[in-house]
Amino acid sequence: MTHSTEALAAAGWHDGRDVRDEALSAVLKTVALVEPVTDGRKWVFFPAAEQALREFHGLRIPAVGSGRDVASTGCVIDPVEARNALRPLTLLGESLGVRLFPLGRTDADALLAVDEEGRLFSIDHGGRWQLGETVAEGLVALAEGQAPRRVAARRWAWDAPSTAEGKPLLNIVRTALVATYVLHHRRAFSARELRLTVTALRGIGVVTLDCSVPLPAGSLEESAPPVVGRMEAAIASEGAPMNGSELRVTVCAPPGTAAPLSSLFCEVRAGHSAVAPAAAEISLSAGAGGSVGRAGTVAQRCAEDLARYAEQ
């Protein structure tokens, strides 16, 4: 036995454990005793939660040693212990694009929850965390003090290469089209438009133009000139001042893109620096859900691709 298996076994767990009646009774108490919320949210029970509770409900798992990476901690598996965390767990689930159900509470008073994919998550005073890809893995991590993965928004930024000297708008549009390809290639989403924002005073003043320009059919390499032409026409039509303004082109997920991939977006800007107004910057952002699971992998690969592009 490994130390982690010993901790689970010492708490009463064994392979094939099934406390169906006790688990379902706890589920009924959890749903019935939850405090009402104004937006009508409620707990939704799903198969992964049932499986986890039937296997682990009622266990009090002790900590093992001082911890490998962080302090080890024990926990109790009982959804009633976390029943009043409907709002924070619902918000976490929305960022992940899944539903969560309360599972219990740690000895350090952190909330435990399982999602529809069977992953174990926690919320404490330090933030939101993924403890394991499975409930068993997460409970082992708690008992042994293995470092969890933080569920939080991420942002990367690089200096963009210059491909059109003296033409900052063309330069950032070309870079934005590269980002469009990367997001499509990595199966995040296929953007259908680029958003142009012109902001006075190097990006800290008023927004003088905010418009979307659809991407034309055909290859992305051939899209830059017509897209720039439409943007220049919009700038002229609105009389947006270019001198001393920040130009920002954003690649956003199209409507209907599901969370958490919908939280990914890429921005390319120029004119934000008075010292080097022609210099361009490219950045990639991902919401909290883009830090774990498939979305986290997609975001990381997109970041790696864009970093290689920036090094050119």
mmCIF file of C-alpha atoms in Angstrom:
data_model
loop_
_atom_site.group_PDB
_atom_site.id
_atom_site.type_symbol
_atom_site.label_atom_id
_atom_site.label_comp_id
_atom_site.label_asym_id
_atom_site.label_seq_id
_atom_site.Cartn_x
_atom_site.Cartn_y
_atom_site.Cartn_z
ATOM 1 C CA MET A 1 0.000 0.000 0.000
ATOM 2 C CA THR A 2 1.109 3.560 -0.652
ATOM 3 C CA HIS A 3 0.783 6.078 2.177
ATOM 4 C CA SER A 4 -2.202 7.669 0.433
ATOM 5 C CA THR A 5 -4.035 4.365 0.081
ATOM 6 C CA GLU A 6 -3.326 3.661 3.719
ATOM 7 C CA ALA A 7 -4.900 6.996 4.663
ATOM 8 C CA LEU A 8 -8.045 6.217 2.689
ATOM 9 C CA ALA A 9 -8.189 2.674 4.042
ATOM 10 C CA ALA A 10 -7.687 3.895 7.596
ATOM 11 C CA ALA A 11 -10.715 6.139 7.111
ATOM 12 C CA GLY A 12 -12.841 3.152 6.098
ATOM 13 C CA TRP A 13 -12.484 3.189 2.329
ATOM 14 C CA HIS A 14 -12.029 0.001 0.332
ATOM 15 C CA ASP A 15 -12.241 -0.904 -3.314
ATOM 16 C CA GLY A 16 -15.892 -1.272 -4.292
ATOM 17 C CA ARG A 17 -17.231 0.690 -1.306
ATOM 18 C CA ASP A 18 -20.866 1.734 -1.848
ATOM 19 C CA VAL A 19 -22.889 3.545 0.835
ATOM 20 C CA ARG A 20 -25.782 4.346 -1.447
ATOM 21 C CA ASP A 21 -28.506 4.940 1.161
ATOM 22 C CA GLU A 22 -26.384 7.156 3.420
ATOM 23 C CA ALA A 23 -25.065 9.117 0.446
ATOM 24 C CA LEU A 24 -28.479 9.778 -1.093
ATOM 25 C CA SER A 25 -29.884 10.754 2.298
ATOM 26 C CA ALA A 26 -27.092 13.331 2.619
ATOM 27 C CA VAL A 27 -27.894 14.611 -0.860
ATOM 28 C CA LEU A 28 -31.540 15.155 0.102
ATOM 29 C CA LYS A 29 -30.476 17.055 3.223
ATOM 30 C CA THR A 30 -28.080 19.163 1.191
ATOM 31 C CA VAL A 31 -30.705 20.167 -1.349
ATOM 32 C CA ALA A 32 -33.445 20.693 1.236
ATOM 33 C CA LEU A 33 -31.380 22.718 3.704
ATOM 34 C CA VAL A 34 -29.654 25.063 1.280
ATOM 35 C CA GLU A 35 -30.388 28.719 1.878
ATOM 36 C CA PRO A 36 -32.508 30.343 -0.878
ATOM 37 C CA VAL A 37 -30.777 32.728 -3.269
ATOM 38 C CA THR A 38 -32.314 35.625 -5.146
ATOM 39 C CA ASP A 39 -31.293 34.467 -8.616
ATOM 40 C CA GLY A 40 -33.052 31.108 -8.319
ATOM 41 C CA ARG A 41 -29.927 28.949 -8.415
ATOM 42 C CA LYS A 42 -30.152 25.504 -6.866
ATOM 43 C CA TRP A 43 -28.068 22.392 -6.481
ATOM 44 C CA VAL A 44 -28.249 19.947 -9.379
ATOM 45 C CA PHE A 45 -27.265 16.337 -8.667
ATOM 46 C CA PHE A 46 -25.496 14.493 -11.485
ATOM 47 C CA PRO A 47 -23.966 11.021 -12.034
ATOM 48 C CA ALA A 48 -20.366 11.934 -11.196
ATOM 49 C CA ALA A 49 -21.483 13.387 -7.856
ATOM 50 C CA GLU A 50 -23.540 10.297 -7.091
ATOM 51 C CA GLN A 51 -20.618 8.021 -7.879
ATOM 52 C CA ALA A 52 -18.251 10.034 -5.683
ATOM 53 C CA LEU A 53 -20.616 10.218 -2.722
ATOM 54 C CA ARG A 54 -21.582 6.559 -2.870
ATOM 55 C CA GLU A 55 -17.892 5.659 -2.716
ATOM 56 C CA PHE A 56 -16.575 8.220 -0.227
ATOM 57 C CA HIS A 57 -19.490 9.650 1.807
ATOM 58 C CA GLY A 58 -18.963 9.510 5.555
ATOM 59 C CA LEU A 59 -15.188 9.167 5.451
ATOM 60 C CA ARG A 60 -12.956 11.292 7.661
ATOM 61 C CA ILE A 61 -9.635 11.127 5.873
ATOM 62 C CA PRO A 62 -6.581 12.018 7.991
ATOM 63 C CA ALA A 63 -3.535 13.980 6.908
ATOM 64 C CA VAL A 64 -0.393 11.989 6.167
ATOM 65 C CA GLY A 65 2.818 13.524 7.463
ATOM 66 C CA SER A 66 3.695 17.195 7.063
ATOM 67 C CA GLY A 67 3.064 17.335 3.301
ATOM 68 C CA ARG A 68 5.098 16.839 0.120
ATOM 69 C CA ASP A 69 4.641 20.281 -1.458
ATOM 70 C CA VAL A 70 2.195 22.055 0.837
ATOM 71 C CA ALA A 71 0.769 21.327 4.267
ATOM 72 C CA SER A 72 -1.213 18.104 4.264
ATOM 73 C CA THR A 73 -4.761 18.242 5.555
ATOM 74 C CA GLY A 74 -7.552 15.874 6.380
ATOM 75 C CA CYS A 75 -11.166 16.205 5.317
ATOM 76 C CA VAL A 76 -14.680 14.928 5.871
ATOM 77 C CA ILE A 77 -16.798 13.764 2.938
ATOM 78 C CA ASP A 78 -20.334 14.964 3.547
ATOM 79 C CA PRO A 79 -22.141 17.351 1.144
ATOM 80 C CA VAL A 80 -24.099 18.864 4.031
ATOM 81 C CA GLU A 81 -20.824 20.419 5.228
ATOM 82 C CA ALA A 82 -20.648 22.572 2.081
ATOM 83 C CA ARG A 83 -24.344 22.978 1.302
ATOM 84 C CA ASN A 84 -24.341 26.764 1.840
ATOM 85 C CA ALA A 85 -21.619 27.343 -0.770
ATOM 86 C CA LEU A 86 -24.099 27.407 -3.632
ATOM 87 C CA ARG A 87 -23.094 30.815 -4.973
ATOM 88 C CA PRO A 88 -19.269 30.437 -4.984
ATOM 89 C CA LEU A 89 -19.422 26.897 -6.337
ATOM 90 C CA THR A 90 -21.926 27.894 -9.008
ATOM 91 C CA LEU A 91 -19.694 30.770 -10.099
ATOM 92 C CA LEU A 92 -16.717 28.412 -10.243
ATOM 93 C CA GLY A 93 -18.747 25.966 -12.302
ATOM 94 C CA GLU A 94 -19.786 28.690 -14.725
ATOM 95 C CA SER A 95 -16.159 29.628 -15.326
ATOM 96 C CA LEU A 96 -15.349 25.966 -15.963
ATOM 97 C CA GLY A 97 -18.384 25.346 -18.156
ATOM 98 C CA VAL A 98 -19.665 22.555 -15.881
ATOM 99 C CA ARG A 99 -21.871 22.062 -12.845
ATOM 100 C CA LEU A 100 -20.471 21.337 -9.382
ATOM 101 C CA PHE A 101 -21.957 19.578 -6.377
ATOM 102 C CA PRO A 102 -20.708 19.954 -2.785
ATOM 103 C CA LEU A 103 -18.669 17.051 -1.465
ATOM 104 C CA GLY A 104 -17.401 18.088 1.953
ATOM 105 C CA ARG A 105 -14.963 20.247 3.862
ATOM 106 C CA THR A 106 -11.277 20.030 4.778
ATOM 107 C CA ASP A 107 -9.840 20.321 8.269
ATOM 108 C CA ALA A 108 -8.625 23.772 7.202
ATOM 109 C CA ASP A 109 -12.265 24.734 6.488
ATOM 110 C CA ALA A 110 -11.898 24.702 2.673
ATOM 111 C CA LEU A 111 -14.932 23.717 0.605
ATOM 112 C CA LEU A 112 -14.793 20.559 -1.517
ATOM 113 C CA ALA A 113 -16.844 19.937 -4.668
ATOM 114 C CA VAL A 114 -16.968 17.485 -7.555
ATOM 115 C CA ASP A 115 -17.792 18.498 -11.128
ATOM 116 C CA GLU A 116 -19.609 16.657 -13.907
ATOM 117 C CA GLU A 117 -16.325 15.231 -15.164
ATOM 118 C CA GLY A 118 -15.519 13.709 -11.787
ATOM 119 C CA ARG A 119 -12.765 16.206 -10.915
ATOM 120 C CA LEU A 120 -12.239 17.419 -7.356
ATOM 121 C CA PHE A 121 -12.120 21.172 -6.668
ATOM 122 C CA SER A 122 -11.676 23.284 -3.579
ATOM 123 C CA ILE A 123 -12.342 26.872 -2.518
ATOM 124 C CA ASP A 124 -10.554 28.443 0.434
ATOM 125 C CA HIS A 125 -9.384 31.871 1.598
ATOM 126 C CA GLY A 126 -6.444 31.611 -0.815
ATOM 127 C CA GLY A 127 -8.463 31.040 -3.987
ATOM 128 C CA ARG A 128 -9.943 28.282 -6.107
ATOM 129 C CA TRP A 129 -8.078 25.050 -6.797
ATOM 130 C CA GLN A 130 -8.235 21.801 -8.732
ATOM 131 C CA LEU A 131 -7.086 19.034 -6.414
ATOM 132 C CA GLY A 132 -7.245 16.109 -8.831
ATOM 133 C CA GLU A 133 -8.557 14.736 -12.106
ATOM 134 C CA THR A 134 -10.616 12.310 -9.999
ATOM 135 C CA VAL A 135 -12.034 12.525 -6.497
ATOM 136 C CA ALA A 136 -9.726 9.755 -5.279
ATOM 137 C CA GLU A 137 -6.707 11.536 -6.744
ATOM 138 C CA GLY A 138 -7.751 14.789 -5.111
ATOM 139 C CA LEU A 139 -8.280 13.204 -1.701
ATOM 140 C CA VAL A 140 -4.834 11.628 -1.957
ATOM 141 C CA ALA A 141 -3.378 15.033 -2.828
ATOM 142 C CA LEU A 142 -4.981 16.587 0.247
ATOM 143 C CA ALA A 143 -3.832 13.804 2.552
ATOM 144 C CA GLU A 144 -0.264 13.855 1.237
ATOM 145 C CA GLY A 145 0.070 17.605 0.746
ATOM 146 C CA GLN A 146 0.556 17.551 -3.019
ATOM 147 C CA ALA A 147 0.420 20.992 -4.626
ATOM 148 C CA PRO A 148 -2.998 21.774 -6.192
ATOM 149 C CA ARG A 149 -3.506 23.629 -9.459
ATOM 150 C CA ARG A 150 -4.821 27.156 -9.074
ATOM 151 C CA VAL A 151 -8.008 27.955 -10.992
ATOM 152 C CA ALA A 152 -7.414 31.573 -11.993
ATOM 153 C CA ALA A 153 -7.323 33.828 -15.010
ATOM 154 C CA ARG A 154 -4.043 33.944 -16.920
ATOM 155 C CA ARG A 155 -2.404 36.424 -19.271
ATOM 156 C CA TRP A 156 0.684 36.261 -21.465
ATOM 157 C CA ALA A 157 2.244 39.173 -23.378
ATOM 158 C CA TRP A 158 5.047 39.540 -25.928
ATOM 159 C CA ASP A 159 6.525 42.194 -28.173
ATOM 160 C CA ALA A 160 5.038 41.579 -31.615
ATOM 161 C CA PRO A 161 7.363 41.456 -34.637
ATOM 162 C CA SER A 162 7.130 44.338 -37.092
ATOM 163 C CA THR A 163 6.075 43.248 -40.571
ATOM 164 C CA ALA A 164 5.011 46.646 -41.941
ATOM 165 C CA GLU A 165 7.320 49.490 -40.978
ATOM 166 C CA GLY A 166 5.543 52.819 -40.732
ATOM 167 C CA LYS A 167 2.100 51.176 -40.948
ATOM 168 C CA PRO A 168 1.089 50.320 -37.365
ATOM 169 C CA LEU A 169 -2.500 49.372 -38.215
ATOM 170 C CA LEU A 170 -1.413 46.954 -40.942
ATOM 171 C CA ASN A 171 1.202 45.525 -38.610
ATOM 172 C CA ILE A 172 -1.205 44.760 -35.763
ATOM 173 C CA VAL A 173 -3.857 43.397 -38.124
ATOM 174 C CA ARG A 174 -1.340 40.968 -39.593
ATOM 175 C CA THR A 175 -0.391 39.854 -36.091
ATOM 176 C CA ALA A 176 -4.050 39.513 -35.114
ATOM 177 C CA LEU A 177 -4.590 37.268 -38.141
ATOM 178 C CA VAL A 178 -1.724 35.071 -36.985
ATOM 179 C CA ALA A 179 -3.477 34.809 -33.615
ATOM 180 C CA THR A 180 -6.729 33.986 -35.405
ATOM 181 C CA TYR A 181 -4.984 31.080 -37.128
ATOM 182 C CA VAL A 182 -3.399 29.865 -33.876
ATOM 183 C CA LEU A 183 -6.733 29.841 -32.026
ATOM 184 C CA HIS A 184 -8.337 27.959 -34.910
ATOM 185 C CA HIS A 185 -5.440 25.529 -35.312
ATOM 186 C CA ARG A 186 -5.469 24.705 -31.591
ATOM 187 C CA ARG A 187 -9.244 24.167 -31.734
ATOM 188 C CA ALA A 188 -10.129 26.964 -29.359
ATOM 189 C CA PHE A 189 -12.564 28.631 -31.781
ATOM 190 C CA SER A 190 -12.770 30.065 -35.291
ATOM 191 C CA ALA A 191 -13.075 33.841 -35.067
ATOM 192 C CA ARG A 192 -15.314 35.509 -37.663
ATOM 193 C CA GLU A 193 -14.330 39.122 -37.044
ATOM 194 C CA LEU A 194 -11.734 41.434 -35.552
ATOM 195 C CA ARG A 195 -12.620 44.273 -33.179
ATOM 196 C CA LEU A 196 -10.841 47.611 -33.526
ATOM 197 C CA THR A 197 -10.683 50.017 -30.605
ATOM 198 C CA VAL A 198 -9.070 53.459 -30.797
ATOM 199 C CA THR A 199 -8.413 55.125 -27.453
ATOM 200 C CA ALA A 200 -7.011 58.624 -26.972
ATOM 201 C CA LEU A 201 -4.086 59.539 -24.722
ATOM 202 C CA ARG A 202 -2.135 56.365 -25.420
ATOM 203 C CA GLY A 203 -4.963 54.159 -24.201
ATOM 204 C CA ILE A 204 -5.987 55.983 -21.018
ATOM 205 C CA GLY A 205 -8.332 58.549 -22.550
ATOM 206 C CA VAL A 206 -11.774 58.265 -24.127
ATOM 207 C CA VAL A 207 -12.605 55.589 -26.679
ATOM 208 C CA THR A 208 -13.055 57.355 -30.002
ATOM 209 C CA LEU A 209 -13.877 54.250 -32.054
ATOM 210 C CA ASP A 210 -15.016 50.732 -31.212
ATOM 211 C CA CYS A 211 -16.160 48.609 -34.132
ATOM 212 C CA SER A 212 -16.044 45.069 -35.493
ATOM 213 C CA VAL A 213 -14.817 44.151 -38.956
ATOM 214 C CA PRO A 214 -15.819 40.760 -40.390
ATOM 215 C CA LEU A 215 -13.100 38.549 -41.798
ATOM 216 C CA PRO A 216 -13.485 38.048 -45.535
ATOM 217 C CA ALA A 217 -13.622 34.609 -47.112
ATOM 218 C CA GLY A 218 -10.352 33.158 -48.309
ATOM 219 C CA SER A 219 -6.947 32.730 -46.744
ATOM 220 C CA LEU A 220 -5.963 34.750 -43.698
ATOM 221 C CA GLU A 221 -2.786 35.911 -45.475
ATOM 222 C CA GLU A 222 -4.913 37.691 -48.063
ATOM 223 C CA SER A 223 -7.304 39.162 -45.482
ATOM 224 C CA ALA A 224 -5.031 41.880 -44.101
ATOM 225 C CA PRO A 225 -5.431 44.527 -46.864
ATOM 226 C CA PRO A 226 -9.262 44.458 -47.046
ATOM 227 C CA VAL A 227 -9.593 44.357 -43.247
ATOM 228 C CA VAL A 228 -7.233 47.307 -42.856
ATOM 229 C CA GLY A 229 -9.151 49.152 -45.584
ATOM 230 C CA ARG A 230 -12.428 48.754 -43.693
ATOM 231 C CA MET A 231 -10.829 49.827 -40.447
ATOM 232 C CA GLU A 232 -9.308 52.919 -42.045
ATOM 233 C CA ALA A 233 -12.706 53.780 -43.522
ATOM 234 C CA ALA A 234 -14.318 53.440 -40.063
ATOM 235 C CA ILE A 235 -11.640 55.657 -38.530
ATOM 236 C CA ALA A 236 -12.173 58.307 -41.198
ATOM 237 C CA SER A 237 -15.961 58.095 -40.881
ATOM 238 C CA GLU A 238 -15.887 58.649 -37.115
ATOM 239 C CA GLY A 239 -13.115 61.218 -37.282
ATOM 240 C CA ALA A 240 -11.171 59.273 -34.685
ATOM 241 C CA PRO A 241 -7.841 60.988 -33.998
ATOM 242 C CA MET A 242 -4.879 58.718 -34.708
ATOM 243 C CA ASN A 243 -2.102 60.903 -33.384
ATOM 244 C CA GLY A 244 -1.362 59.971 -29.765
ATOM 245 C CA SER A 245 -4.002 57.210 -29.725
ATOM 246 C CA GLU A 246 -3.714 53.539 -28.911
ATOM 247 C CA LEU A 247 -4.843 51.129 -31.630
ATOM 248 C CA ARG A 248 -6.100 47.801 -30.352
ATOM 249 C CA VAL A 249 -7.268 44.840 -32.422
ATOM 250 C CA THR A 250 -8.954 41.988 -30.549
ATOM 251 C CA VAL A 251 -9.631 38.401 -31.601
ATOM 252 C CA CYS A 252 -12.702 37.227 -29.678
ATOM 253 C CA ALA A 253 -14.684 34.009 -29.569
ATOM 254 C CA PRO A 254 -17.759 34.063 -31.826
ATOM 255 C CA PRO A 255 -21.234 34.051 -30.231
ATOM 256 C CA GLY A 256 -22.254 30.628 -29.014
ATOM 257 C CA THR A 257 -18.769 29.529 -27.983
ATOM 258 C CA ALA A 258 -19.142 27.617 -24.733
ATOM 259 C CA ALA A 259 -17.207 28.325 -21.553
ATOM 260 C CA PRO A 260 -14.396 28.029 -20.726
ATOM 261 C CA LEU A 261 -13.008 28.428 -24.270
ATOM 262 C CA SER A 262 -15.176 31.522 -24.687
ATOM 263 C CA SER A 263 -12.949 33.246 -22.114
ATOM 264 C CA LEU A 264 -9.917 33.083 -24.423
ATOM 265 C CA PHE A 265 -9.093 36.188 -26.431
ATOM 266 C CA CYS A 266 -6.066 37.772 -27.998
ATOM 267 C CA GLU A 267 -5.238 41.471 -28.306
ATOM 268 C CA VAL A 268 -2.666 43.282 -30.419
ATOM 269 C CA ARG A 269 -1.989 46.936 -29.717
ATOM 270 C CA ALA A 270 0.253 49.766 -30.854
ATOM 271 C CA GLY A 271 0.517 53.442 -29.961
ATOM 272 C CA HIS A 272 0.304 52.748 -26.234
ATOM 273 C CA SER A 273 3.890 53.842 -25.656
ATOM 274 C CA ALA A 274 4.938 57.456 -26.146
ATOM 275 C CA VAL A 275 8.574 56.359 -26.333
ATOM 276 C CA ALA A 276 7.948 53.803 -29.084
ATOM 277 C CA PRO A 277 4.511 54.534 -30.587
ATOM 278 C CA ALA A 278 5.070 52.136 -33.499
ATOM 279 C CA ALA A 279 5.943 49.200 -31.231
ATOM 280 C CA ALA A 280 3.296 46.479 -31.094
ATOM 281 C CA GLU A 281 2.392 44.125 -28.268
ATOM 282 C CA ILE A 282 0.458 40.871 -28.501
ATOM 283 C CA SER A 283 -1.262 39.352 -25.481
ATOM 284 C CA LEU A 284 -3.335 36.245 -24.808
ATOM 285 C CA SER A 285 -5.834 36.051 -21.947
ATOM 286 C CA ALA A 286 -7.777 33.129 -20.520
ATOM 287 C CA GLY A 287 -10.451 33.161 -17.846
ATOM 288 C CA ALA A 288 -10.278 30.999 -14.740
ATOM 289 C CA GLY A 289 -11.675 28.013 -16.613
ATOM 290 C CA GLY A 290 -8.829 28.318 -19.082
ATOM 291 C CA SER A 291 -6.327 27.256 -16.438
ATOM 292 C CA VAL A 292 -7.379 23.612 -16.055
ATOM 293 C CA GLY A 293 -8.521 20.685 -18.170
ATOM 294 C CA ARG A 294 -8.690 20.764 -21.962
ATOM 295 C CA ALA A 295 -9.166 24.541 -22.041
ATOM 296 C CA GLY A 296 -6.016 24.968 -19.972
ATOM 297 C CA THR A 297 -4.083 22.776 -22.395
ATOM 298 C CA VAL A 298 -5.433 24.715 -25.381
ATOM 299 C CA ALA A 299 -4.522 28.060 -23.800
ATOM 300 C CA GLN A 300 -1.017 26.874 -22.995
ATOM 301 C CA ARG A 301 -0.410 25.608 -26.534
ATOM 302 C CA CYS A 302 -1.723 28.846 -28.015
ATOM 303 C CA ALA A 303 0.630 30.773 -25.746
ATOM 304 C CA GLU A 304 3.567 28.633 -26.875
ATOM 305 C CA ASP A 305 2.695 29.188 -30.536
ATOM 306 C CA LEU A 306 2.402 32.949 -30.096
ATOM 307 C CA ALA A 307 5.658 33.070 -28.141
ATOM 308 C CA ARG A 308 7.444 31.380 -31.047
ATOM 309 C CA TYR A 309 5.885 33.866 -33.461
ATOM 310 C CA ALA A 310 7.009 36.784 -31.296
ATOM 311 C CA GLU A 311 10.600 35.525 -31.378
ATOM 312 C CA GLN A 312 10.799 35.870 -35.172
#
